[in-house]
Amino acid sequence: MVSSRVLQLLACLASLLSAGAEDDSHLVIAPQSPVLEIGTNFTATCMIINTAEITADDLYWNLSKTTVSKEQYIKINKTALNVTIPITSEKPEWLFCLCKRVSPKVVLNNGRFIHGILLVKGYHPEKPENLSCVAVQNGTYISPSIRCEWEVVGRQTTEVPTTYTLIVRQVLSGETHYTSTPAKTAQVPLNVFPSFMLLDIWVEAHNKLGTIESEHLKKDANYFVKTNPPSDVTVISEKSFPTSLLINWAHPIASEYLRLMYQIRFCRLGSHIWNYVPLEDTSEYIQSFRLQNLRPDTVYVTQVRCKNSLKNHGFWSNWSNNATERTQEDRPRSKPDLWKIVTEDGIKFICKDPELSNGRITRFDIMIQNPKDKIKNGSSEWERIMVNRSEADSSSSHRKITLLKKIPLADKTSVKVYVTAINSVGKSDEALLVIPANANEFAPVEELMVWPHEGQLLLEWKPPTSTAVSEYVVEWVSGGQIDWQRERGSTRRTVIKGNLERFVCYNVSVYPIYSGRIGNPAHAEVFLEEGAPVRGPTVKLNGNPGRNEAKLTWEEIPQHSRRGFITNYTIFYTSGAEIHAITVPANTTSYTLTSLSANTKYDTWIKASTIRGSANGFNHSFTTLKYAPGEIEGIVVGVSLGFLFVVLMTMLICFYKKDLIKKNFWPQIPNPGESTIGNWSPDYPLKAETPKENCLSGISVLDMDICDGKCVIEEDKASLPLKKDKYLSEEHSSGIGGSSCMSSPRQSVSDSDEGGDMADTTSSTIQYSSVVASSGYKGQTPNSHPQQSIFSRSESTQPLLDSEENADMVVQDGSRQFQHFSRQPCCTHNAGNKDTTNCDDFSQLAVEQQEIPQSLDFCPLEEDNEQITPTDELSADWLPTVPVSSYMPQLGGYRPQ
Amino acid sequence: MSERRTRRGTGSDLSRTTAARAAAIAEQLHHECAILLELYRKTENFPADVADGRLVSVPPPSSQLDTRDKLWRLHSALLQCRSLLERAIAKEEEELGGGRKGEYENQRKMVKERLSLLLINTGELLKAADGPAILTPSLEGLELDGPTILFELKLWVYRIFKEVDYWTKMTITTLKGLPSVIVKEPARTTRARRSTRR
């Protein structure tokens, strides 16, 4: 081993020396272009040639760009350095031998002091496994190509791929055929398929790192054959053998090539559950077979396949095409399945075709025995009921239900019914059903339980304890559809065999049958599978909604829409913001919502829930009342009573306080004729010029309409001269009342011009009257008369009106009103005091200490509007401390005297 | 009875015995040869008895021949058949143009290949019966050139096919008539024979 390594190195060195001479390189690596197995160690040698400039001590190794550790170096001699590196990664790498810069020559000729090799890495091939080969039939002979496949084991790299060679060798002749592929399947073409010859087949996996063989398949060539399925498969139905079918077929290949064995399978049409004929019955080289123990008048589908007759040799062919045939008819071998439906007006007798009808049922014969009739008529007769079964009906696994007869329901009468089924071959045995006079005397089953399980409905019950049950009838009804099945008397648990639908409620009943007599049934409701309801119940209001409550009613969801047992209802209602939910039991169909807000629109709907989900019903909106019923009536009655009480109280007050009221509302007006007015002049003695007429100067009676405001404004312009001295107006005084002699109304001028606007807001007719006294005001306008004012005071003992007592309010209002009134165009100031002669006639007229420089003239008034109107005003800032009296408008009763 | 034995022989024993394998291949060859003859007759519109006469020359059969001699005679005849068949194929392709890949050509090739397989097996049998020294049958005197006239060539080819068919049948008959010891256990028979010789 060592010597071979040395020889290899030497050979390599020799080749490299020559190459090195050509390249003039001073370093060479051996071996060149190695293919390395991953997971092993690789040793390379770097040799110095044609130079004594460097020694092995000056060398170092780089793997790609990484310098290999010196611990991995082995110095062979002065000119050779080994390195050993582990091969780990799959990626190809360069291994460089380099020289340190020990001299200028090395530096200058750096390219000649470097050498590298590419390390190509891979995995050693591993043995292919599970080699299998097949030779298929091609036409009338076996294809000369053998196709094999195997499992590839191990890994491979791109640089070191593995190739697989499939080799087929004839053992006797040694003739070999092969084909190569990188894949895991291959096909080897032969000159002819060497039937009966021993073949040796194997796969060689090889790459740059080695070769390895798979296990050898050393078999007879026919071991690999897969023929076509049997051809021309036909099935013959024979009249005399209603339970048998004869199958014929042709060999797919000549017996000289291969002797075959066969396998047969069959099933009823539409069943897809295959019955296999035991292999030992068909392992011979046969071309026909007879299927037995089949059901008469039943369509069977048959298939055949074949393989090499040698055990464990060859592959099964594919199954042949379907060969379909119906067995011949036979007479019904079982009774018709007789049952009843009890309706309000009678009993319907129904039946299914016999389970072993063995042909198309053409009619039923029925005989009903009523003991009373029997006594009357002696004996009953068979009645024929013709039926027209289609081929589909007879071939269907679901037996059709036939209504045989309906009889009226007679109480306390036992009825016996006999039925036979007839087909084209013969008639069945009789089926008997007894409707007892009193079913209650036959006890029902106990503890009936029905539950769904894996797509079926399971039933379990305990038998009645009293009597022995001959059989049970399990009946299930849904939406008017009825079906039933019979169970033996020993049955305690069974499965409903009918076609059940999901989300449908079945009413399952178990009837014990006592020798044909129908016992009392036990019932249960069940769903094969529950789902969410299709829709929720439709809610509506029961009556009108109240102020705070509303009664909701709904109807149960129709049975077909429930799709499950309703577990509860959830009532939702909302006024827009928050949704309230109330859950009520499933048996509830009405509910009263309380605590609702008044006069609010509510939306409500109901969700019906099953264990599998829920569905909402339609939305219903209603609006609660603003007032509860009777609330308005209560308010009206209360208000009315209150009003009545007030009226009564007022009347009582009026009655008992009539004097006081009269006094207040109709004050006693003193007779001016009885009053005396004292005239005085604090500064001046009374003059003879006092009005001679018995009238009160300074009193003006105004009758003013709203429309007169304009006149007032216009008159203002006309009376501008009067405004020049506003004090002038304050020197006027007004007096209460008036008389016909007051023909010249006094012009009053206020220091404020704003009063004109107020005239608009005054009542249409306002009477004012005031008594003003000017105390010693000496100011005189140039055009005022030098005549001395007349001061008058009422000496009447009659109390002032209320308005006079509320002086503050009145003054304010009055001052404003006076501003308007001062512009009364009807009033003018007269230079003289001619019209004040009647002032003496007024008694008890209080006149303040105020000079009246001018006599007051009264403008003529219409008789209708004659009012005593105050015509003068005391300015608050002018006479703040002077008590001001004024008269409120007098409503009725007070008339100018 | 013989058929039953044959069929039973196609069972597991078949793969283990060269003689049975040879017989099965001979039957296969006979089947293929019959098809070839039928195809050829159809192609050339020849009647069934258009040609007769032997092309293969072997010693006449005799009940005195032992198993080894019978096998040698069969093997020799089959070898001549293969030579003739190869020559016929070459001649046909030479005269009528080659490269066709019709049903006839495929069948012809299949017969030739099957005959080779049969020869391998008869050679094995002979080897087993005769020991290490196999006497190679001589092909001297075989008329391999064939006629040049087309019709005669066709007849010649047909006769060759018939010879193959004939000797295939002979092989079947002969192999089935061999002692069962040889058929089943050729190696042991050989050893027994050697011991007998000693």
PDB file of C-alpha atoms in Angstrom, chain A residues 50 71 201 215 280 380 427 445 496 505 511 535 577 623 674 696 739 745 785 787 816 849 866 890:
ATOM      1  CA  ASN A  50      14.432  23.747 -10.315  1.00  0.00           C
ATOM      2  CA  GLU A  71       0.237  21.410  12.577  1.00  0.00           C
ATOM      3  CA  ILE A 201     -30.743  -7.963 -13.471  1.00  0.00           C
ATOM      4  CA  GLU A 215     -28.831  -6.645  -5.232  1.00  0.00           C
ATOM      5  CA  GLU A 280     -57.812 -21.421  -5.454  1.00  0.00           C
ATOM      6  CA  SER A 380    -112.978 -13.248   3.153  1.00  0.00           C
ATOM      7  CA  LYS A 427     -95.876 -15.778  -5.414  1.00  0.00           C
ATOM      8  CA  VAL A 445     -90.737  -0.955  24.583  1.00  0.00           C
ATOM      9  CA  ILE A 496     -81.893   2.857  10.821  1.00  0.00           C
ATOM     10  CA  CYS A 505     -86.345  15.941  12.290  1.00  0.00           C
ATOM     11  CA  TYR A 511     -93.522  -0.966  17.701  1.00  0.00           C
ATOM     12  CA  ARG A 535     -84.004  31.602   9.446  1.00  0.00           C
ATOM     13  CA  ALA A 577     -77.113  52.909  20.287  1.00  0.00           C
ATOM     14  CA  THR A 623     -92.241  53.268  18.500  1.00  0.00           C
ATOM     15  CA  GLU A 674    -116.952 119.472  47.356  1.00  0.00           C
ATOM     16  CA  LEU A 696    -107.479 123.754  37.061  1.00  0.00           C
ATOM     17  CA  SER A 739    -113.364 119.963  32.353  1.00  0.00           C
ATOM     18  CA  PRO A 745    -104.414 121.661  25.984  1.00  0.00           C
ATOM     19  CA  HIS A 785     -95.175 135.629  29.872  1.00  0.00           C
ATOM     20  CA  GLN A 787     -97.260 136.636  34.383  1.00  0.00           C
ATOM     21  CA  ARG A 816     -91.191 108.324  29.050  1.00  0.00           C
ATOM     22  CA  GLN A 849     -93.829 124.149  44.865  1.00  0.00           C
ATOM     23  CA  GLU A 866    -111.669 112.788  26.759  1.00  0.00           C
ATOM     24  CA  GLN A 890    -107.635 104.726  34.683  1.00  0.00           C
TER      25      GLN A 890
END
